[in-house]
Short mmCIF file of C-alpha atoms in Angstrom, two decimals:
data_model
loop_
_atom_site.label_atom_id
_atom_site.label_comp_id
_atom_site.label_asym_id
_atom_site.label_seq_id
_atom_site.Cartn_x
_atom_site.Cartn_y
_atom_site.Cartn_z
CA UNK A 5 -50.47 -171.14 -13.88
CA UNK A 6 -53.54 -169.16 -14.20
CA UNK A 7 -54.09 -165.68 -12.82
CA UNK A 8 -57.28 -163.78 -12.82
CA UNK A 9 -57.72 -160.54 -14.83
CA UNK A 10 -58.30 -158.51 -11.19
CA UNK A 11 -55.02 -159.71 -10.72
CA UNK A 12 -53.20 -158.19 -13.64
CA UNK A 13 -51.53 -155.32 -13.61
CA UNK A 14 -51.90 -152.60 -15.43
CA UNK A 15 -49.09 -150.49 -16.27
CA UNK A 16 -50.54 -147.05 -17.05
CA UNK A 17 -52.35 -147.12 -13.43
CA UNK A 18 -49.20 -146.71 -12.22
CA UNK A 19 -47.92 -143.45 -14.47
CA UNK A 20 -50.99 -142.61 -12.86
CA UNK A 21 -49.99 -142.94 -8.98
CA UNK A 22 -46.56 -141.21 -10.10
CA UNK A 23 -48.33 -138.16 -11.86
CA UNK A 24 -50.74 -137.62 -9.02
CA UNK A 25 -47.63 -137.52 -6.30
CA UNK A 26 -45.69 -135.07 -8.11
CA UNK A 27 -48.99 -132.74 -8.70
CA UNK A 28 -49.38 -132.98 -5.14
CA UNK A 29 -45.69 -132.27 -4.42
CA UNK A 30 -46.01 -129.35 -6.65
CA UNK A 31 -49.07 -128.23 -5.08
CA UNK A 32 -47.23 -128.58 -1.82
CA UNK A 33 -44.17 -126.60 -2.94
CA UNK A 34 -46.64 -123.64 -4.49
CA UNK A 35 -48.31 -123.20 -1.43
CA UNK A 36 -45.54 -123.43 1.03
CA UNK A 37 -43.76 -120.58 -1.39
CA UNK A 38 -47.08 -118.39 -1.21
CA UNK A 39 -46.50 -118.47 2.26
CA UNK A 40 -43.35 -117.26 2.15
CA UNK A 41 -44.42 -114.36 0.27
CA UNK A 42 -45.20 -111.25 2.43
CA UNK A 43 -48.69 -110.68 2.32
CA UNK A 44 -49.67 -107.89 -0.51
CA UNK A 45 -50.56 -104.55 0.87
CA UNK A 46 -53.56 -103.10 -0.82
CA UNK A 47 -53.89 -101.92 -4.45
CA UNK A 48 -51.48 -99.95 -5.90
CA UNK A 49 -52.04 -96.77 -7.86
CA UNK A 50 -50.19 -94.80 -9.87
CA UNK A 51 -48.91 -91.18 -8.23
CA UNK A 52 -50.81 -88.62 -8.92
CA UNK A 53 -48.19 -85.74 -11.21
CA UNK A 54 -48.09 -82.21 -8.34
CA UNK A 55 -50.26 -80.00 -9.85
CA UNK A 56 -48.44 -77.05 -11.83
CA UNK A 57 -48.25 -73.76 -9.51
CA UNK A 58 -50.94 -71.39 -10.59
CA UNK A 59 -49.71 -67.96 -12.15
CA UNK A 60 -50.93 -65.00 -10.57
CA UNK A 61 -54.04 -63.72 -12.98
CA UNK A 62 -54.05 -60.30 -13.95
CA UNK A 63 -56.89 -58.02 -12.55
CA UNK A 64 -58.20 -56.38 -15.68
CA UNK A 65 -60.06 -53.40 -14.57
CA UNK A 66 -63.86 -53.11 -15.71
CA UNK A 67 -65.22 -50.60 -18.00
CA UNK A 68 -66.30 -48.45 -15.42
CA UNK A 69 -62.73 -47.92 -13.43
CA UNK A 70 -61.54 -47.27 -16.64
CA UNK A 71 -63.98 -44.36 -17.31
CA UNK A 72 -63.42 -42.90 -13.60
CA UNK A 73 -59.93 -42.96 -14.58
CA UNK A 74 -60.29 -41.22 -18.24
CA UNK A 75 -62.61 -38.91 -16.70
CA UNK A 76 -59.98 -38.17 -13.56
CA UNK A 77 -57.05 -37.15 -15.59
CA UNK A 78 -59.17 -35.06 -17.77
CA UNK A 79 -60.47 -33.04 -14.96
CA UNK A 80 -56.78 -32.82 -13.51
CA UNK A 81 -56.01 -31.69 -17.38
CA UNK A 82 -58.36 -28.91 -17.65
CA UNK A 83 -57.30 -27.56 -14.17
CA UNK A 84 -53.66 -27.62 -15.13
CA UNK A 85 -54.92 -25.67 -18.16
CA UNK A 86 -56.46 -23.25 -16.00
CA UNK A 87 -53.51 -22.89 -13.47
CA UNK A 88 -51.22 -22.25 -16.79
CA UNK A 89 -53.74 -19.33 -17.68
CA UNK A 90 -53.60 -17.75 -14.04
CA UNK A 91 -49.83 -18.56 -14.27
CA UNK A 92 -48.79 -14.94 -14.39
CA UNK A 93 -51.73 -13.18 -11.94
CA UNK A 94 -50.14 -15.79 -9.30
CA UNK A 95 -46.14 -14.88 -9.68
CA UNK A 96 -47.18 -11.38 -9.82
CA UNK A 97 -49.22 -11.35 -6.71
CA UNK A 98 -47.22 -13.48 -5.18
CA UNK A 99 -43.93 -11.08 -6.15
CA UNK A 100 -45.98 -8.05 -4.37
CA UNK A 101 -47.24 -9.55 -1.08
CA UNK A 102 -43.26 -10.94 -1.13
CA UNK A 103 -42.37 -7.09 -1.28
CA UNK A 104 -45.05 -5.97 1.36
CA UNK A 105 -43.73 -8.62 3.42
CA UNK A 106 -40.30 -7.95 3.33
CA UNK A 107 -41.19 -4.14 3.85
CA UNK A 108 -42.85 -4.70 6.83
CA UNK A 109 -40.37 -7.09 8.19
CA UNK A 110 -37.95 -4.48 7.74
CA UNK A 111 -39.57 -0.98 8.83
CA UNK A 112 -38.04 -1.34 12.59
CA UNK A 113 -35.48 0.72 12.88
CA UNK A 114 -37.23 4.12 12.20
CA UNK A 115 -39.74 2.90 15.11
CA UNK A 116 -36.42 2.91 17.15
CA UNK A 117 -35.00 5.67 16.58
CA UNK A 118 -38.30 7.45 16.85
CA UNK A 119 -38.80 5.84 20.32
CA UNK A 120 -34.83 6.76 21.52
CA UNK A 121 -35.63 10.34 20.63
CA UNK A 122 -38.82 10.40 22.81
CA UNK A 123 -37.03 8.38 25.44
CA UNK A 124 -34.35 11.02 25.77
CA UNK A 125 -36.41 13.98 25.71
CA UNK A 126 -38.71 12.53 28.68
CA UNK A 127 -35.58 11.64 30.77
CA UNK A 128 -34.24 15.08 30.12
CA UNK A 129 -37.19 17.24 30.43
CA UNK A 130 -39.71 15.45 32.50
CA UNK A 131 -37.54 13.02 35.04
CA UNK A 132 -35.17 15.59 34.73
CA UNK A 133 -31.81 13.40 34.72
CA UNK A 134 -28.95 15.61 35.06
CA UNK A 135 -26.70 12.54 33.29
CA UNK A 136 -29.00 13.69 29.62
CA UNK A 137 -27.08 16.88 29.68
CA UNK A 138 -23.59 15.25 29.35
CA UNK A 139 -24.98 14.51 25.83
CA UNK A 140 -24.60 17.45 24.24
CA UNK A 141 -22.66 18.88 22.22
CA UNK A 142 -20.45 21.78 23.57
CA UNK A 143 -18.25 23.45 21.36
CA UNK A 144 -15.81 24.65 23.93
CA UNK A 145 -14.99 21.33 25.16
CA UNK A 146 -16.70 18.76 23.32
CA UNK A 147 -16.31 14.79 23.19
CA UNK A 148 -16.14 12.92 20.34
CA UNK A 149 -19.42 10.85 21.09
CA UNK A 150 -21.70 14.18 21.64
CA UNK A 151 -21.48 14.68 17.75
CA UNK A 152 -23.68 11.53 17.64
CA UNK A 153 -25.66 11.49 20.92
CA UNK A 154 -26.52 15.31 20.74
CA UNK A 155 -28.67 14.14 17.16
CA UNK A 156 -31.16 12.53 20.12
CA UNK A 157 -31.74 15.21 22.15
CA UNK A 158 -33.85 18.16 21.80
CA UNK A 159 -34.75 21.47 23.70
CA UNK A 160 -38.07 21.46 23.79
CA UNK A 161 -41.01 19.89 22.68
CA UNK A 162 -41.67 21.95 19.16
CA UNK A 163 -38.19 21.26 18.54
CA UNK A 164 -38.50 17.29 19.19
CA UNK A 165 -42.24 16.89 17.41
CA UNK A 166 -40.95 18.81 13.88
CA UNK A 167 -37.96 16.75 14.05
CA UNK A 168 -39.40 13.68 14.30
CA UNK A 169 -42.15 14.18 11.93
CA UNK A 170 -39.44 14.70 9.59
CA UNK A 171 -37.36 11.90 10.83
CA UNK A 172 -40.48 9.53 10.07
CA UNK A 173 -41.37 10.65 6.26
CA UNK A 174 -37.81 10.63 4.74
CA UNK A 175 -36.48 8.21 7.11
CA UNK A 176 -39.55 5.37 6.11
CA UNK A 177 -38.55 5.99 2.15
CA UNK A 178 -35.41 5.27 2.77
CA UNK A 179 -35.86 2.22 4.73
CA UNK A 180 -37.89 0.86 2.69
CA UNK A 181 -35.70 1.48 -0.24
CA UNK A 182 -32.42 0.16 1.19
CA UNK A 183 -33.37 -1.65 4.47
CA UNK A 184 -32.47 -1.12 8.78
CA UNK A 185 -29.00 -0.78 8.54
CA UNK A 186 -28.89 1.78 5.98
CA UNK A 187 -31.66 3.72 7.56
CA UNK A 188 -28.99 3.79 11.29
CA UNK A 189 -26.00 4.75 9.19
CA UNK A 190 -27.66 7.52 7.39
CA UNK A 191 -29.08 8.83 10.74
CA UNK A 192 -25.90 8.85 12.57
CA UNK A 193 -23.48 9.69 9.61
CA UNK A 194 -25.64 12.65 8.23
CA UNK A 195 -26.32 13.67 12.10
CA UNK A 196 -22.46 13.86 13.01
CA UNK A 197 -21.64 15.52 9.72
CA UNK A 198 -24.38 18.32 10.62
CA UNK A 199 -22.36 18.38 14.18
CA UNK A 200 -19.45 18.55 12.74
CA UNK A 201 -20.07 21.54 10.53
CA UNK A 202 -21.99 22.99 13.45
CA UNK A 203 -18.76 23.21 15.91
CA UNK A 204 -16.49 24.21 13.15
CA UNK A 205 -18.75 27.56 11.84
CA UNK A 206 -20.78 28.32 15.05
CA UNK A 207 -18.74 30.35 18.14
CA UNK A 208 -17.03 28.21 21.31
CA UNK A 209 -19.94 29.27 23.51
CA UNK A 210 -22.49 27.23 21.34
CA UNK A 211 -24.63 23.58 22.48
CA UNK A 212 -25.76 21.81 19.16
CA UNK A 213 -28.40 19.27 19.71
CA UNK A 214 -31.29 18.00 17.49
CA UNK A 215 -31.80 15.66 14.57
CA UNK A 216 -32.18 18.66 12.22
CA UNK A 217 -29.25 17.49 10.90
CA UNK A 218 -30.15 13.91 10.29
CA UNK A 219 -33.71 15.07 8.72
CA UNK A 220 -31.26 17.25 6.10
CA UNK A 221 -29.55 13.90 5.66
CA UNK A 222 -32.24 11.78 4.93
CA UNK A 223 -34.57 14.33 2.94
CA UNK A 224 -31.40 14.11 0.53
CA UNK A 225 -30.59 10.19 0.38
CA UNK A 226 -34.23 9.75 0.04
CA UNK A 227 -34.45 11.67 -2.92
CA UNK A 228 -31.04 10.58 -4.84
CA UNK A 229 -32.33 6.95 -4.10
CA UNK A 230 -36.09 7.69 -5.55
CA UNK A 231 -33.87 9.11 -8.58
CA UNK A 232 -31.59 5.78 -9.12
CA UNK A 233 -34.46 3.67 -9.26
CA UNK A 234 -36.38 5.61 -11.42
CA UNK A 235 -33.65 5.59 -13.71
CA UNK A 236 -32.94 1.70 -13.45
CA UNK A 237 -36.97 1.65 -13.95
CA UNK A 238 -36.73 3.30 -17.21
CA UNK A 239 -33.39 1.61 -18.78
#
């Protein structure tokens, strides 16, 4: 029997067929597995490294700070140089108005005792105050505080202004010499000691008052102390 050649067939058409199918399947399978795939997100790119933290720079002063400065501390040097050469002038002058200073902080009590003389004298003389009198001293029957209070009172007014003229000149050396409280004791000690001598010489029927005895007093403590520091002074 006979066939035509359309009729044939041919077996390579057939490896064909088969290789087309399994393309397709593959095909099928790569696109179905795409779609599986999440979907990509953008471009990627690489992190950027942090930048390094920045030291802190250094302000380097400019030439002209620099002079102000150079030409600062050599001012401040030349005016040390000139307080080092008025050094001495200063501690000296500053040694005597520390002297002046304390002298006048200290001349107080011969104003007092000036003034309690004066006081006295008024009350007794012009206000007349009978209570004055009971500060005498009275040798026939004396009390032991009118050897003190009697050095404040004074008969008259001759008496009281040589006294205190007195008082004031010797009395001011030696306060200034040794100071307030050495000024009272020398009033009252050398004043009581005059007393003293004055009730044990003079007669019963005497009345001792006056700072003649204190000016005796101070006329001599003024001088010995004018003496010591002349000799400290000269050693």
């Amino acid at each position: 029997m006979l066939r035509s050649p359309s009729s044939r067939k041919n077996p390579h058409s057939g490896l064909r067929k088969r290789g087309k199918t399994e393309l397709r399947k593959k095909r099928g399978m790569a696109q179905q597995l795409l779609l599986l795939l999440p979907a990509p997100s953008g471009t990627f790119s690489k992190p950027l490294p942090s930048p390094a933290p920045s030291l802190p720079r250094r302000h380097v002063p400019s030439i002209s700070i620099t002079r102000r400065l150079v030409a600062g501390v050599a001012a401040a040097r030349r005016d040390l140089l000139r307080c080092g050469m008025r050094r001495s002038d200063l501690v000296s002058e500053l040694e005597l108005a520390k002297d002046k200073k304390q002298q006048g902080g200290r001349a107080n009590a011969i104003f007092w005792i000036l003034l309690l003389n004066f006081g006295l004298y008024v009350a007794d003389h012009l206000l007349q105050i009978r209570q004055i009198k009971s500060l005498y001293l009275y040798h026939a029957f004396p009390s032991w505080y009118q050897f003190v209070t009697s050095t404040f009172c004074h008969a008259n007014w001759n008496h009281l202004s040589s006294n205190l003229f007195f008082v004031y000149i010797f009395g001011k050396l030696v306060e200034e010499e040794e100071g307030n409280f050495a000024l009272w004791m020398s009033y009252i000690l050398t004043g009581a000691g005059a007393n003293l001598i004055s009730w044990l010489v003079l007669p019963t029927s005497s009345v001792s008052l006056g700072a003649s005895g204190a000016v005796f007093g101070l006329f001599t403590i003024s001088v010995l102390v004018k003496d010591v520091l002349g000799l400290e002074k000269d050693s």
